[in-house]
PDB file of C-alpha atoms in Angstrom:
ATOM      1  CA  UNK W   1     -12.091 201.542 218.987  1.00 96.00           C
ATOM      2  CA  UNK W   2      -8.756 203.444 218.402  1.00 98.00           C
ATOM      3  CA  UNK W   3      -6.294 199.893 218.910  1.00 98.00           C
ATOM      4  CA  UNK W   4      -2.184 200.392 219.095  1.00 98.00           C
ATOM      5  CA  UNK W   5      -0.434 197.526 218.678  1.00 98.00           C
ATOM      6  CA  UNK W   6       3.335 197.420 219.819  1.00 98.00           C
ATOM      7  CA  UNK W   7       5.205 194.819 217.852  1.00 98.00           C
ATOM      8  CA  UNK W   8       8.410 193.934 219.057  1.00 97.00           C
ATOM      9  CA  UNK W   9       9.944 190.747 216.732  1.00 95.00           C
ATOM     10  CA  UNK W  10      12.948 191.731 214.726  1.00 94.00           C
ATOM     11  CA  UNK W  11      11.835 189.352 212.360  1.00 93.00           C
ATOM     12  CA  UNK W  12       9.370 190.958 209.552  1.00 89.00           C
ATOM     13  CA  UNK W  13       7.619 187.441 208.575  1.00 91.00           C
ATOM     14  CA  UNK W  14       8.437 186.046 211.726  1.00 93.00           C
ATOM     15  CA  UNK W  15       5.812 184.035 214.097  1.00 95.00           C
ATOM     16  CA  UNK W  16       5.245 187.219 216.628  1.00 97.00           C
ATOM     17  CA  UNK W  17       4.961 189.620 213.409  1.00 97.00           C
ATOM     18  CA  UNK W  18       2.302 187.090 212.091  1.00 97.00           C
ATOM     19  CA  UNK W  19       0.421 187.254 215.174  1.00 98.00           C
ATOM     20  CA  UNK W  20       0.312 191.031 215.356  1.00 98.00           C
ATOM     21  CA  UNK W  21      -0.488 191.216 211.262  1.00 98.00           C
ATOM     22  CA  UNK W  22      -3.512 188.592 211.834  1.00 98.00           C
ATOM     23  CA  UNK W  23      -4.591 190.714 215.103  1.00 98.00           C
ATOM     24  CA  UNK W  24      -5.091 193.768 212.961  1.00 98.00           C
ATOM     25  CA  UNK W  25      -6.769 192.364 209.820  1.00 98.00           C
ATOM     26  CA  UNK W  26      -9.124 191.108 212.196  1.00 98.00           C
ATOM     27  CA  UNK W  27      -9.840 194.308 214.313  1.00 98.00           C
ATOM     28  CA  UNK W  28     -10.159 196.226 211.103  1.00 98.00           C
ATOM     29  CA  UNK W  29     -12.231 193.355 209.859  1.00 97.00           C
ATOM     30  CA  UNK W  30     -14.431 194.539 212.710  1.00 97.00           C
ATOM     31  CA  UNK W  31     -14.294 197.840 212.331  1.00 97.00           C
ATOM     32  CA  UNK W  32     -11.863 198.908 214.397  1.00 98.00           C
ATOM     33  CA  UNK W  33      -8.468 201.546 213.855  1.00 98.00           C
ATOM     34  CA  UNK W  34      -5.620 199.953 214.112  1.00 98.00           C
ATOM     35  CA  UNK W  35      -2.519 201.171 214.470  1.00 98.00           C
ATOM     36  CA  UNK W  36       0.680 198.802 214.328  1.00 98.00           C
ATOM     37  CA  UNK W  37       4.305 199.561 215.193  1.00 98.00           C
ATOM     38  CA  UNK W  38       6.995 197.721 214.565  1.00 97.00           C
ATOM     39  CA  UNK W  39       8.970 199.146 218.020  1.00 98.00           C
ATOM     40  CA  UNK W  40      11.956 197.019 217.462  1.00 96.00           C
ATOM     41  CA  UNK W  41      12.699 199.047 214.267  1.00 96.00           C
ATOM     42  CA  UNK W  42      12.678 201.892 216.921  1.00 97.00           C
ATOM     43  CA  UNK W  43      15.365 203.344 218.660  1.00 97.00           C
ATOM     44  CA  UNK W  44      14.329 203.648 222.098  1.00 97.00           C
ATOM     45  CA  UNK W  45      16.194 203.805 224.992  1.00 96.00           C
ATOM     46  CA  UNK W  46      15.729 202.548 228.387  1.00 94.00           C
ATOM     47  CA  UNK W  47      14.156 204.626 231.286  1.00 95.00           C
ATOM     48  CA  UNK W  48      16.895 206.583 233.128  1.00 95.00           C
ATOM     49  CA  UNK W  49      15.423 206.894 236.745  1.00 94.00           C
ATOM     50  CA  UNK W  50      16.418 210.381 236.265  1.00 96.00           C
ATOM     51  CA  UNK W  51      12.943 211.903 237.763  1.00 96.00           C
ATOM     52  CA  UNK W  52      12.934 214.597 235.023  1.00 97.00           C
ATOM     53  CA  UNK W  53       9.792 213.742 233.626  1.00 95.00           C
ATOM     54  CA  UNK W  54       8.188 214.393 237.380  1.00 94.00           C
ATOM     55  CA  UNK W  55       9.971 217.232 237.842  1.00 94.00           C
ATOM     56  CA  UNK W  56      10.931 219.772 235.294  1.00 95.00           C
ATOM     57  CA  UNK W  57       9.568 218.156 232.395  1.00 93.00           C
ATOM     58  CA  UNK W  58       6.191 217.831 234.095  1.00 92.00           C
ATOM     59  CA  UNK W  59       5.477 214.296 232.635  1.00 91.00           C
ATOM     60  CA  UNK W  60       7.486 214.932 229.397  1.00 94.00           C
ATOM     61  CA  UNK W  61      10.678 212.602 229.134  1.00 96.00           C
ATOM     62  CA  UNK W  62      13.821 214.035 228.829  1.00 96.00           C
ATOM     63  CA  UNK W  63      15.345 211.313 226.331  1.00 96.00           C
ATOM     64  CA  UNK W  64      14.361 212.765 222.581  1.00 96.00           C
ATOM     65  CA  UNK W  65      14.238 209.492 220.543  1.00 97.00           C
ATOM     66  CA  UNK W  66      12.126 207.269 218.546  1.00 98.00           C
ATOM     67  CA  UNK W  67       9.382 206.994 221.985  1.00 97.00           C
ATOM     68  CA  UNK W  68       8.635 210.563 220.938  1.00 96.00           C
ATOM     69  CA  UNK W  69       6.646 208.690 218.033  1.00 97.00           C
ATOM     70  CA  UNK W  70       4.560 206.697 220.549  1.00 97.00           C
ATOM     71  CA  UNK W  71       3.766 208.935 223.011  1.00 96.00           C
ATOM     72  CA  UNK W  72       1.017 210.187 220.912  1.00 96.00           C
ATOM     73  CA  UNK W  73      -0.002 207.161 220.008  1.00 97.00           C
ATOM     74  CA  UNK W  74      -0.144 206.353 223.481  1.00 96.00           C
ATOM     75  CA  UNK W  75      -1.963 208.855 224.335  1.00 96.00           C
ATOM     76  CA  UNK W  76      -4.863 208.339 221.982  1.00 97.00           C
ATOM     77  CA  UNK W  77      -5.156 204.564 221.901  1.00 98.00           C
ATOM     78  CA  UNK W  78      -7.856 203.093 223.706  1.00 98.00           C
ATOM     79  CA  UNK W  79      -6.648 199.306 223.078  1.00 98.00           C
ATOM     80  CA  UNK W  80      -2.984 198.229 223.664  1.00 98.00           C
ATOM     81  CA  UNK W  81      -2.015 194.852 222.138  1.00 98.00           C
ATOM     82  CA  UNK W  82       1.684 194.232 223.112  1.00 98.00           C
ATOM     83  CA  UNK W  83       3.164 191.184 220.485  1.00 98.00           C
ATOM     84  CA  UNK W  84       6.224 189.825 221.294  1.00 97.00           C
ATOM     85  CA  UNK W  85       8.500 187.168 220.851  1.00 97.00           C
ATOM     86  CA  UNK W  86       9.776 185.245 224.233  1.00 96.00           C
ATOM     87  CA  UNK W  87      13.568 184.603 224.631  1.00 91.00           C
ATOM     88  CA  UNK W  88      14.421 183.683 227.450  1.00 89.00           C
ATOM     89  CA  UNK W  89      11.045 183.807 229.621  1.00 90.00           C
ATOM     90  CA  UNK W  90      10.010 187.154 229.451  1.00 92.00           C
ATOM     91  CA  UNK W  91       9.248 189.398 227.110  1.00 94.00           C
ATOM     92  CA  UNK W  92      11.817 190.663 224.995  1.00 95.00           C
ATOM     93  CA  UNK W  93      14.029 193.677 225.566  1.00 94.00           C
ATOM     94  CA  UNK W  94      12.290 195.051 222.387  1.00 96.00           C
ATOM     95  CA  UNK W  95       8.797 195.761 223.812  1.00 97.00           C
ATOM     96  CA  UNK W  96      10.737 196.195 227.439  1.00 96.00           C
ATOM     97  CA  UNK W  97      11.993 199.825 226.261  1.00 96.00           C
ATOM     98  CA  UNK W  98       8.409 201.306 225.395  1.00 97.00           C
ATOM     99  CA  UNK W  99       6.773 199.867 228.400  1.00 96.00           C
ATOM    100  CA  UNK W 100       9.653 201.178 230.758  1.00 95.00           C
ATOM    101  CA  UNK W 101       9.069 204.773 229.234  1.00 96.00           C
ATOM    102  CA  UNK W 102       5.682 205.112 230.225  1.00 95.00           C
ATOM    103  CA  UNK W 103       7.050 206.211 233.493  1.00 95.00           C
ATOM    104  CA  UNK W 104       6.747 209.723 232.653  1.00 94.00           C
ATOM    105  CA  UNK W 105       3.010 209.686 232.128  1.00 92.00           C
ATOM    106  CA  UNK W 106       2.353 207.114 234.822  1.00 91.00           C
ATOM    107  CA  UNK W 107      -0.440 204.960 233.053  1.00 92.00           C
ATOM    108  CA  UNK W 108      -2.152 206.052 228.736  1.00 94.00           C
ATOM    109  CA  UNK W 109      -5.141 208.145 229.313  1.00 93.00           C
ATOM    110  CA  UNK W 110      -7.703 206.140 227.261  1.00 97.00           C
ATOM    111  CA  UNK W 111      -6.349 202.558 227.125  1.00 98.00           C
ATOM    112  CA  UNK W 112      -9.297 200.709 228.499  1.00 97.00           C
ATOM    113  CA  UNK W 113      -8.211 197.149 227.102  1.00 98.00           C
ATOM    114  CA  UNK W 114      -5.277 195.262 226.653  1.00 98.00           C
ATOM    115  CA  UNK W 115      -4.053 191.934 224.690  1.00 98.00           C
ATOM    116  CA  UNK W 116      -1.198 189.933 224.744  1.00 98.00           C
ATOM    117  CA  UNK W 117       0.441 188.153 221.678  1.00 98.00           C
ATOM    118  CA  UNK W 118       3.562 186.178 222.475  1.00 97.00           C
ATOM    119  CA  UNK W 119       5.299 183.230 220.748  1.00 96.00           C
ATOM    120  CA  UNK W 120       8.482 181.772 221.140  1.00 95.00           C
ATOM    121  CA  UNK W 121       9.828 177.965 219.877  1.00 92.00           C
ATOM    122  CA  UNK W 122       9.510 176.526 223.877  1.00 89.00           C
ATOM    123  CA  UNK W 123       6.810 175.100 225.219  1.00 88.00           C
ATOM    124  CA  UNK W 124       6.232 176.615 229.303  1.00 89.00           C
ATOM    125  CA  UNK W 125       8.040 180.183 228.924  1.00 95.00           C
ATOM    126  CA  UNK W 126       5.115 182.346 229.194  1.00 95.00           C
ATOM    127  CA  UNK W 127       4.882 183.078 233.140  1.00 95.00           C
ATOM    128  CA  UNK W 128       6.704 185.907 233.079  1.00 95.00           C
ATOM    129  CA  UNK W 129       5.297 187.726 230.141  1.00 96.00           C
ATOM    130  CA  UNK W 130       1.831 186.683 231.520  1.00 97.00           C
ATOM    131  CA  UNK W 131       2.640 187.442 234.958  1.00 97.00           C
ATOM    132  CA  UNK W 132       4.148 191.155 233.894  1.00 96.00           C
ATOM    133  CA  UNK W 133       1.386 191.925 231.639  1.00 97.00           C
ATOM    134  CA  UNK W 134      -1.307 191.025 234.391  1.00 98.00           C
ATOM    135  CA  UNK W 135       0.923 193.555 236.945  1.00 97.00           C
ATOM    136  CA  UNK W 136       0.682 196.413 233.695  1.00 97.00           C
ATOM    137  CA  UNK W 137      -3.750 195.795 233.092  1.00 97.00           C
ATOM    138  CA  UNK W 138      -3.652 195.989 237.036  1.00 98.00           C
ATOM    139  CA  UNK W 139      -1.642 199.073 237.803  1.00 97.00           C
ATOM    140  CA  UNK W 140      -2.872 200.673 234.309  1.00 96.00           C
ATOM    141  CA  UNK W 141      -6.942 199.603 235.474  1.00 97.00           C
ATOM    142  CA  UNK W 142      -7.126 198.273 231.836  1.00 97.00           C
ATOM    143  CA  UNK W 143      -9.052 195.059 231.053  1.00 97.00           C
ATOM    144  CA  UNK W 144      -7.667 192.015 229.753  1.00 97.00           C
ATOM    145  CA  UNK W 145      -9.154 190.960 226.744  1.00 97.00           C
ATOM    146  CA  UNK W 146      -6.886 187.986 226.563  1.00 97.00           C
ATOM    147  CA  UNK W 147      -3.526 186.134 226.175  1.00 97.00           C
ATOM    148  CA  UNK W 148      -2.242 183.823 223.299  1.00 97.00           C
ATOM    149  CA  UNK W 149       0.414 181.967 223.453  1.00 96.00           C
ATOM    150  CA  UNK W 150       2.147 179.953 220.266  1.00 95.00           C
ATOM    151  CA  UNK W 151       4.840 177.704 220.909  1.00 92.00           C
ATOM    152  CA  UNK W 152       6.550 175.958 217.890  1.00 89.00           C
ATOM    153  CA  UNK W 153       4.054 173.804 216.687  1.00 91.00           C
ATOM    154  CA  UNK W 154       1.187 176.304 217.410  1.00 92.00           C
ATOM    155  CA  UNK W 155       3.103 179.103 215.125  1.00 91.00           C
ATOM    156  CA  UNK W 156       1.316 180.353 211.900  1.00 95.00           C
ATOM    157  CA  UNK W 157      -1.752 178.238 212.240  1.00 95.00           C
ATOM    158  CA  UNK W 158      -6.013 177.903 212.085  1.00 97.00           C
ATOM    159  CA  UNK W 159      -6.239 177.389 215.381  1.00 97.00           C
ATOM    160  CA  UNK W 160      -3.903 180.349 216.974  1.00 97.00           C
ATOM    161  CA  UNK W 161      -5.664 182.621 214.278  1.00 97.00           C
ATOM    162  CA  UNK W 162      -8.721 181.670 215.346  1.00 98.00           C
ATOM    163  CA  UNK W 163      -8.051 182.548 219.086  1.00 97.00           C
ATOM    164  CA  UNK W 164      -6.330 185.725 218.136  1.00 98.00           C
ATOM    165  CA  UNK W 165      -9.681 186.264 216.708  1.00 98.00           C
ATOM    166  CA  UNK W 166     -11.601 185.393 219.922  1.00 97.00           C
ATOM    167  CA  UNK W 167      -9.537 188.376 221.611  1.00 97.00           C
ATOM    168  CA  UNK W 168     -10.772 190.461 218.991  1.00 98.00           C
ATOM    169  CA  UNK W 169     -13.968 189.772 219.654  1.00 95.00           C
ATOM    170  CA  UNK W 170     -13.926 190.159 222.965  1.00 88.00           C
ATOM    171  CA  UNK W 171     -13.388 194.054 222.570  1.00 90.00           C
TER     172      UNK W 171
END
């Protein structure tokens, strides 16, 4: 399966970017192509409600930044593993901007599957990411192929690798 995996932790050997690294050895352990992003390296704006993209650009967006990078991506991916880091209970503005800018093609063509990596140092934070990313599978008819969640003491170890490896699995 053709996997994209949106990473959105500012942090290069941070807890999310360890999830999203460990996600991918494990896909292309199995097999898989995986393709991993760094988005908060990006610079991508913020939808502008400006209706271009359903008008005149006939789905295109009219912004010309760093999404122009993932729209082919997008496009062609058939899993969608968003990683980020949680803040302040949600996820973070990082991963916010690509997600926002879908708008202009309504849902990705192929994505059939969808994971969730999030961490953050709080235990009890992850309603809203988990709640949002449920509404995005729902509206985007893509299958869940799990959640995991690593809270400070859960960060960088056997047992969150080994359930980031279950979600694999479960492709």
């Amino acid at each position: 399966m053709n996997i994209l995996i949106l990473q959105a932790s500012p942090r290069a050997k941070g807890n999310t970017a360890w999830m999203a690294e460990e996600y991918k050895n494990a896909a292309e352990a199995a097999g898989h192509q995986v393709t991993l992003v760094n988005v908060s390296k990006k610079k991508i704006a913020g939808c502008l409600a400006c209706e271009y993209c359903h008008n005149k650009g006939n789905g295109a967006c009219i912004q010309k930044d760093d999404m122009q990078e993932l729209y082919p991506l997008m496009a062609e991916a058939e899993v969608l593993v968003l990683a980020a880091p949680i803040y302040y209970f949600t996820l973070c503005a990082q991963i916010q901007a690509p997600i926002q800018r879908m708008y202009c093609v309504n849902a990705p063509a192929k994505v059939k599957k969808m994971a969730l990596l999030v961490s953050s140092y709080s235990p009890g934070v992850y309603s809203g990411a988990e709640a949002e990313y449920k509404d995005i599978c729902n509206y985007w008819h893509a299958e869940d192929s799990g959640i995991v969640t690593a809270k400070i003491d859960e960060q960088k170890t056997d047992e969150t690798k080994q359930k980031i490896q279950a979600i694999v699995n479960n492709l």
